[in-house]
Amino acid sequence: MPPPPPPPPPPPQEPVVFDASVLQHQANLPSQFIWPEHEKPCLEPPELAIPPIDFRKLHLWRSVGGLEACSATEAHECMNKFFGKQLAEKPAQRKIGEQYGYASSFTGRFSSKLPWKETLSFRYCADNQSSNIVQEYFLNVMGEEFEEFGKVYQEYCEAMNTLSLGIMELLGVFVDEKWHSVTPDPEAFVVNIGDTFMALSNGIFKSCLHRAVVNSATVRKSLAFFLCPKMDKVVKPPNTLVDYKNPRVYPDFTWSALSEFTQKHYRADMKTLDVFTTWLQQRNNWEGTKNTSPC
């Protein structure tokens, strides 16, 4: 007697649509947004003391002055207007694999441990040929209604670009095996070293896993500025950081390769750079085998 046929596969789960204006009024939180107990924030995490640095005392007055000229208050006001809109009214909906535009949580990419967040990402470039790239993005992609937004964020990015030249190597935070809280300071920025800088320093500086902890009473807003190399720029540490006592930790890679990995193949976490290294080596080996002709 032949074995019984296998049971039919379960029906595909409908992807959740993240619309905070709707979900916040539901009695129960969708299961996709519920995280394991061991990953939930504790009620009273230890506080991490991060020293503030006043760059006016480090002869960087122009950088600080430029930042003050670009009002962070205006940037937050634009943020409130955009994210206060209904989901259908938010333009530039980002597709899977894209880097820029509006995205609601990780819906479409993942089905569990979804963050309760919305993001609006856009590219800034300091090259003269791309001098108004932010302003043009808001006008051409998002529409005339957002023209003023573009002006505000163009100025903000220009100020942050100038400031980043002075602070990118001065402050890094790494906390091992324990979550700490950082008290918000509306007059300061927290500088976090990421995976790219970790690779540039040959592992000397450590990338810091971070998260925004939210509550049910107050909306949390984050205004972030990511400093990234050009897409085709090879990321590798300077020769002075590599010797027989300190061999290379990570292989050469381009920003476009790392971006592709995190956008299409892997959900970023503390192991991103190690898993990316393995993925990159396997891909390079496969391409080398593919291009090898038989004798």
CSV table of C-alpha atoms in Angstrom, one decimal:
chain,number,residue,atom,x,y,z
A,1,MET,CA,0.0,0.0,0.0
A,2,PRO,CA,1.5,3.4,-1.0
A,3,PRO,CA,2.1,5.8,1.8
A,4,PRO,CA,-0.6,8.5,2.3
A,5,PRO,CA,0.0,11.7,0.5
A,6,PRO,CA,1.6,14.5,2.5
A,7,PRO,CA,-0.6,17.0,4.1
A,8,PRO,CA,-1.2,20.1,2.1
A,9,PRO,CA,1.1,23.0,2.9
A,10,PRO,CA,-0.3,25.7,5.1
A,11,PRO,CA,-1.7,28.7,3.3
A,12,PRO,CA,0.8,31.5,2.9
A,13,GLN,CA,0.7,34.0,5.7
A,14,GLU,CA,-0.6,37.4,4.6
A,15,PRO,CA,2.2,40.0,5.0
A,16,VAL,CA,1.4,42.5,7.7
A,17,VAL,CA,1.0,46.1,6.5
A,18,PHE,CA,2.6,48.5,9.0
A,19,ASP,CA,0.4,51.5,9.4
A,20,ALA,CA,1.0,53.0,12.8
A,21,SER,CA,-2.1,55.1,12.6
A,22,VAL,CA,-4.2,51.9,12.4
A,23,LEU,CA,-2.2,49.4,14.4
A,24,GLN,CA,-1.8,51.6,17.5
A,25,HIS,CA,-5.5,51.4,18.1
A,26,GLN,CA,-5.8,47.6,17.9
A,27,ALA,CA,-6.3,45.6,21.1
A,28,ASN,CA,-3.6,43.1,20.3
A,29,LEU,CA,-0.2,43.6,18.9
A,30,PRO,CA,0.4,41.5,15.7
A,31,SER,CA,2.6,38.5,16.4
A,32,GLN,CA,5.2,39.6,13.9
A,33,PHE,CA,6.1,42.5,16.2
A,34,ILE,CA,6.5,40.4,19.3
A,35,TRP,CA,10.2,39.7,20.2
A,36,PRO,CA,11.6,36.9,22.4
A,37,GLU,CA,11.7,37.6,26.1
A,38,HIS,CA,15.5,37.5,26.2
A,39,GLU,CA,15.7,40.3,23.6
A,40,LYS,CA,13.2,42.6,25.2
A,41,PRO,CA,14.5,45.7,27.0
A,42,CYS,CA,14.6,45.6,30.8
A,43,LEU,CA,12.8,48.2,32.8
A,44,GLU,CA,15.9,49.7,34.4
A,45,PRO,CA,19.0,49.1,32.1
A,46,PRO,CA,22.3,50.5,33.4
A,47,GLU,CA,23.1,53.9,32.0
A,48,LEU,CA,26.2,54.3,29.8
A,49,ALA,CA,28.0,57.6,30.4
A,50,ILE,CA,29.1,59.0,27.0
A,51,PRO,CA,31.3,62.1,27.4
A,52,PRO,CA,30.1,65.2,25.5
A,53,ILE,CA,32.7,66.9,23.3
A,54,ASP,CA,32.5,70.6,22.7
A,55,PHE,CA,34.2,71.2,19.3
A,56,ARG,CA,34.4,74.9,19.9
A,57,LYS,CA,37.3,74.1,22.3
A,58,LEU,CA,38.9,72.0,19.6
A,59,HIS,CA,39.1,74.9,17.1
A,60,LEU,CA,36.2,73.5,15.1
A,61,TRP,CA,34.0,76.5,15.5
A,62,ARG,CA,33.0,76.6,11.9
A,63,SER,CA,31.7,73.1,12.0
A,64,VAL,CA,29.6,73.7,15.1
A,65,GLY,CA,28.4,77.1,13.7
A,66,GLY,CA,27.3,75.4,10.5
A,67,LEU,CA,25.3,72.9,12.4
A,68,GLU,CA,23.6,75.6,14.4
A,69,ALA,CA,22.7,77.5,11.2
A,70,CYS,CA,20.8,74.5,10.0
A,71,SER,CA,18.0,74.2,12.5
A,72,ALA,CA,17.5,70.7,13.8
A,73,THR,CA,14.1,72.0,14.9
A,74,GLU,CA,13.1,72.5,11.3
A,75,ALA,CA,14.2,69.0,10.4
A,76,HIS,CA,12.1,67.6,13.2
A,77,GLU,CA,9.1,69.6,12.2
A,78,CYS,CA,9.4,68.2,8.7
A,79,MET,CA,9.7,64.8,10.1
A,80,ASN,CA,6.5,65.2,12.2
A,81,LYS,CA,4.6,66.4,9.1
A,82,PHE,CA,5.7,63.5,7.0
A,83,PHE,CA,5.2,60.6,9.4
A,84,GLY,CA,2.0,62.1,10.6
A,85,LYS,CA,0.4,61.4,7.2
A,86,GLN,CA,-1.7,58.4,6.4
A,87,LEU,CA,0.2,55.5,4.8
A,88,ALA,CA,-1.3,56.0,1.4
A,89,GLU,CA,-0.2,59.7,1.5
A,90,LYS,CA,3.5,58.9,2.0
A,91,PRO,CA,5.3,58.9,-1.4
A,92,ALA,CA,8.5,57.2,-2.5
A,93,GLN,CA,7.5,53.8,-1.1
A,94,ARG,CA,10.8,51.8,-1.1
A,95,LYS,CA,10.8,48.4,-2.9
A,96,ILE,CA,12.8,45.4,-1.6
A,97,GLY,CA,16.5,45.8,-2.3
A,98,GLU,CA,16.3,49.5,-2.7
A,99,GLN,CA,18.2,51.9,-0.3
A,100,TYR,CA,16.3,55.1,-0.5
A,101,GLY,CA,12.7,56.1,0.1
A,102,TYR,CA,10.0,55.4,2.7
A,103,ALA,CA,9.9,52.0,4.4
A,104,SER,CA,7.5,50.8,7.1
A,105,SER,CA,9.2,48.3,9.5
A,106,PHE,CA,10.8,45.3,7.6
A,107,THR,CA,7.5,44.1,6.2
A,108,GLY,CA,8.0,42.3,2.9
A,109,ARG,CA,11.5,41.2,3.9
A,110,PHE,CA,11.0,39.5,7.2
A,111,SER,CA,8.0,37.9,9.0
A,112,SER,CA,9.2,37.9,12.7
A,113,LYS,CA,10.8,40.2,15.2
A,114,LEU,CA,9.7,43.2,13.2
A,115,PRO,CA,10.7,46.6,14.6
A,116,TRP,CA,7.9,49.1,15.3
A,117,LYS,CA,9.3,51.9,13.1
A,118,GLU,CA,9.1,53.9,9.9
A,119,THR,CA,12.0,55.3,8.0
A,120,LEU,CA,12.6,57.8,5.2
A,121,SER,CA,16.1,57.5,3.7
A,122,PHE,CA,17.7,59.6,1.0
A,123,ARG,CA,21.2,60.0,-0.4
A,124,TYR,CA,23.5,63.0,0.1
A,125,CYS,CA,26.8,63.5,-1.7
A,126,ALA,CA,29.3,66.3,-1.1
A,127,ASP,CA,30.6,66.3,-4.7
A,128,ASN,CA,30.1,69.6,-6.6
A,129,GLN,CA,28.2,67.8,-9.3
A,130,SER,CA,25.7,66.6,-6.7
A,131,SER,CA,25.3,69.8,-4.8
A,132,ASN,CA,21.5,69.8,-4.6
A,133,ILE,CA,20.9,66.1,-4.7
A,134,VAL,CA,18.7,66.0,-1.5
A,135,GLN,CA,16.6,69.0,-2.6
A,136,GLU,CA,16.1,67.5,-6.1
A,137,TYR,CA,15.1,64.1,-4.6
A,138,PHE,CA,12.3,65.6,-2.5
A,139,LEU,CA,11.1,67.7,-5.4
A,140,ASN,CA,11.4,65.1,-8.3
A,141,VAL,CA,10.6,61.9,-6.4
A,142,MET,CA,8.3,63.0,-3.6
A,143,GLY,CA,6.6,66.0,-5.3
A,144,GLU,CA,6.2,69.7,-5.1
A,145,GLU,CA,4.4,69.4,-1.7
A,146,PHE,CA,7.8,68.4,-0.3
A,147,GLU,CA,10.0,71.0,-1.9
A,148,GLU,CA,10.5,72.9,1.4
A,149,PHE,CA,11.4,69.6,3.1
A,150,GLY,CA,14.2,69.2,0.5
A,151,LYS,CA,15.6,72.6,1.3
A,152,VAL,CA,15.6,71.9,5.1
A,153,TYR,CA,17.3,68.5,4.8
A,154,GLN,CA,19.7,69.7,2.1
A,155,GLU,CA,21.0,72.3,4.6
A,156,TYR,CA,21.0,69.7,7.4
A,157,CYS,CA,23.1,67.2,5.4
A,158,GLU,CA,25.6,69.9,4.4
A,159,ALA,CA,26.1,70.9,8.0
A,160,MET,CA,26.4,67.3,9.1
A,161,ASN,CA,28.9,66.5,6.4
A,162,THR,CA,31.1,69.3,7.5
A,163,LEU,CA,30.8,68.2,11.2
A,164,SER,CA,31.5,64.6,10.4
A,165,LEU,CA,34.9,65.5,8.9
A,166,GLY,CA,36.0,66.5,12.4
A,167,ILE,CA,34.4,63.9,14.6
A,168,MET,CA,34.4,60.6,12.7
A,169,GLU,CA,37.6,59.3,14.4
A,170,LEU,CA,37.2,60.8,17.8
A,171,LEU,CA,34.4,58.9,19.6
A,172,GLY,CA,33.4,55.3,19.5
A,173,VAL,CA,31.2,53.3,21.9
A,174,PHE,CA,31.3,49.6,22.4
A,175,VAL,CA,29.5,47.7,25.1
A,176,ASP,CA,30.1,43.9,25.3
A,177,GLU,CA,27.3,41.5,26.1
A,178,LYS,CA,25.1,44.0,27.9
A,179,TRP,CA,22.6,46.7,26.9
A,180,HIS,CA,23.0,50.1,28.4
A,181,SER,CA,20.8,53.2,28.1
A,182,VAL,CA,22.0,56.5,26.8
A,183,THR,CA,20.3,59.6,28.2
A,184,PRO,CA,19.1,61.8,25.2
A,185,ASP,CA,20.8,65.2,24.9
A,186,PRO,CA,18.8,67.5,22.5
A,187,GLU,CA,22.0,69.6,22.0
A,188,ALA,CA,24.4,66.9,21.1
A,189,PHE,CA,24.8,63.9,18.7
A,190,VAL,CA,25.8,60.4,19.5
A,191,VAL,CA,28.5,59.1,17.2
A,192,ASN,CA,28.4,55.4,16.6
A,193,ILE,CA,31.1,53.4,14.8
A,194,GLY,CA,29.7,51.0,12.3
A,195,ASP,CA,30.9,47.9,10.4
A,196,THR,CA,32.7,49.8,7.7
A,197,PHE,CA,34.9,51.7,10.2
A,198,MET,CA,35.5,48.4,12.0
A,199,ALA,CA,36.9,47.0,8.8
A,200,LEU,CA,38.9,50.1,8.1
A,201,SER,CA,40.6,49.9,11.5
A,202,ASN,CA,41.3,46.2,11.0
A,203,GLY,CA,39.1,45.4,14.0
A,204,ILE,CA,40.7,47.8,16.4
A,205,PHE,CA,37.5,49.9,16.7
A,206,LYS,CA,34.3,47.8,17.3
A,207,SER,CA,30.9,48.2,15.7
A,208,CYS,CA,28.3,48.9,18.3
A,209,LEU,CA,24.9,47.2,18.1
A,210,HIS,CA,22.2,49.8,19.0
A,211,ARG,CA,18.5,50.0,19.1
A,212,ALA,CA,15.8,52.6,19.8
A,213,VAL,CA,13.6,51.7,22.8
A,214,VAL,CA,10.1,53.0,22.4
A,215,ASN,CA,7.0,53.2,24.6
A,216,SER,CA,3.3,53.4,24.2
A,217,ALA,CA,2.9,57.0,25.3
A,218,THR,CA,5.5,59.1,23.4
A,219,VAL,CA,6.6,59.0,19.8
A,220,ARG,CA,10.3,58.4,19.4
A,221,LYS,CA,12.1,60.3,16.6
A,222,SER,CA,15.7,59.7,15.4
A,223,LEU,CA,17.5,62.0,13.0
A,224,ALA,CA,20.4,59.9,11.7
A,225,PHE,CA,23.3,60.7,9.3
A,226,PHE,CA,25.3,57.8,7.9
A,227,LEU,CA,28.8,58.5,6.7
A,228,CYS,CA,29.5,55.9,3.9
A,229,PRO,CA,32.2,55.6,1.2
A,230,LYS,CA,31.4,55.7,-2.5
A,231,MET,CA,29.8,52.6,-3.9
A,232,ASP,CA,32.9,51.5,-5.8
A,233,LYS,CA,35.4,52.5,-3.1
A,234,VAL,CA,37.5,49.6,-1.8
A,235,VAL,CA,37.4,49.3,1.9
A,236,LYS,CA,40.6,48.1,3.5
A,237,PRO,CA,42.8,49.2,6.4
A,238,PRO,CA,45.9,51.2,6.0
A,239,ASN,CA,49.2,49.3,5.8
A,240,THR,CA,50.3,50.7,9.1
A,241,LEU,CA,47.6,48.7,10.9
A,242,VAL,CA,48.6,45.4,9.4
A,243,ASP,CA,51.7,43.4,10.3
A,244,TYR,CA,52.7,39.8,11.4
A,245,LYS,CA,51.3,40.5,14.9
A,246,ASN,CA,48.1,42.0,13.5
A,247,PRO,CA,47.1,40.2,10.3
A,248,ARG,CA,44.2,41.2,8.2
A,249,VAL,CA,40.9,40.5,9.9
A,250,TYR,CA,38.5,41.2,6.9
A,251,PRO,CA,39.0,41.0,3.1
A,252,ASP,CA,38.8,43.9,0.7
A,253,PHE,CA,35.3,44.8,-0.2
A,254,THR,CA,33.3,47.6,-1.7
A,255,TRP,CA,30.5,49.5,-0.1
A,256,SER,CA,28.2,48.3,-2.9
A,257,ALA,CA,28.9,44.7,-2.0
A,258,LEU,CA,28.2,45.2,1.7
A,259,SER,CA,25.0,47.2,0.9
A,260,GLU,CA,23.8,44.4,-1.4
A,261,PHE,CA,24.5,41.8,1.4
A,262,THR,CA,22.5,43.7,4.1
A,263,GLN,CA,19.7,44.7,1.7
A,264,LYS,CA,19.1,41.4,-0.1
A,265,HIS,CA,20.7,38.5,1.8
A,266,TYR,CA,21.1,39.2,5.5
A,267,ARG,CA,19.4,40.9,8.4
A,268,ALA,CA,22.0,43.1,10.1
A,269,ASP,CA,23.2,42.1,13.6
A,270,MET,CA,26.4,41.8,15.6
A,271,LYS,CA,27.6,39.1,13.3
A,272,THR,CA,27.1,41.0,10.0
A,273,LEU,CA,30.7,41.6,9.2
A,274,ASP,CA,31.8,38.0,9.9
A,275,VAL,CA,28.9,36.5,8.0
A,276,PHE,CA,29.5,39.0,5.1
A,277,THR,CA,33.2,37.9,5.0
A,278,THR,CA,32.2,34.3,4.6
A,279,TRP,CA,29.6,35.2,2.0
A,280,LEU,CA,32.1,37.3,0.1
A,281,GLN,CA,34.8,34.6,0.0
A,282,GLN,CA,32.3,32.0,-1.2
A,283,ARG,CA,31.1,34.3,-3.9
A,284,ASN,CA,34.6,35.1,-5.0
A,285,ASN,CA,35.5,31.4,-5.0
A,286,TRP,CA,32.4,30.6,-7.1
A,287,GLU,CA,33.1,33.3,-9.6
A,288,GLY,CA,36.7,32.2,-9.8
A,289,THR,CA,35.6,28.6,-10.5
A,290,LYS,CA,33.0,29.8,-13.1
A,291,ASN,CA,35.7,31.8,-15.0
A,292,THR,CA,38.3,29.0,-14.9
A,293,SER,CA,38.6,27.2,-18.3
A,294,PRO,CA,39.4,23.4,-18.4
A,295,CYS,CA,42.9,22.5,-19.5
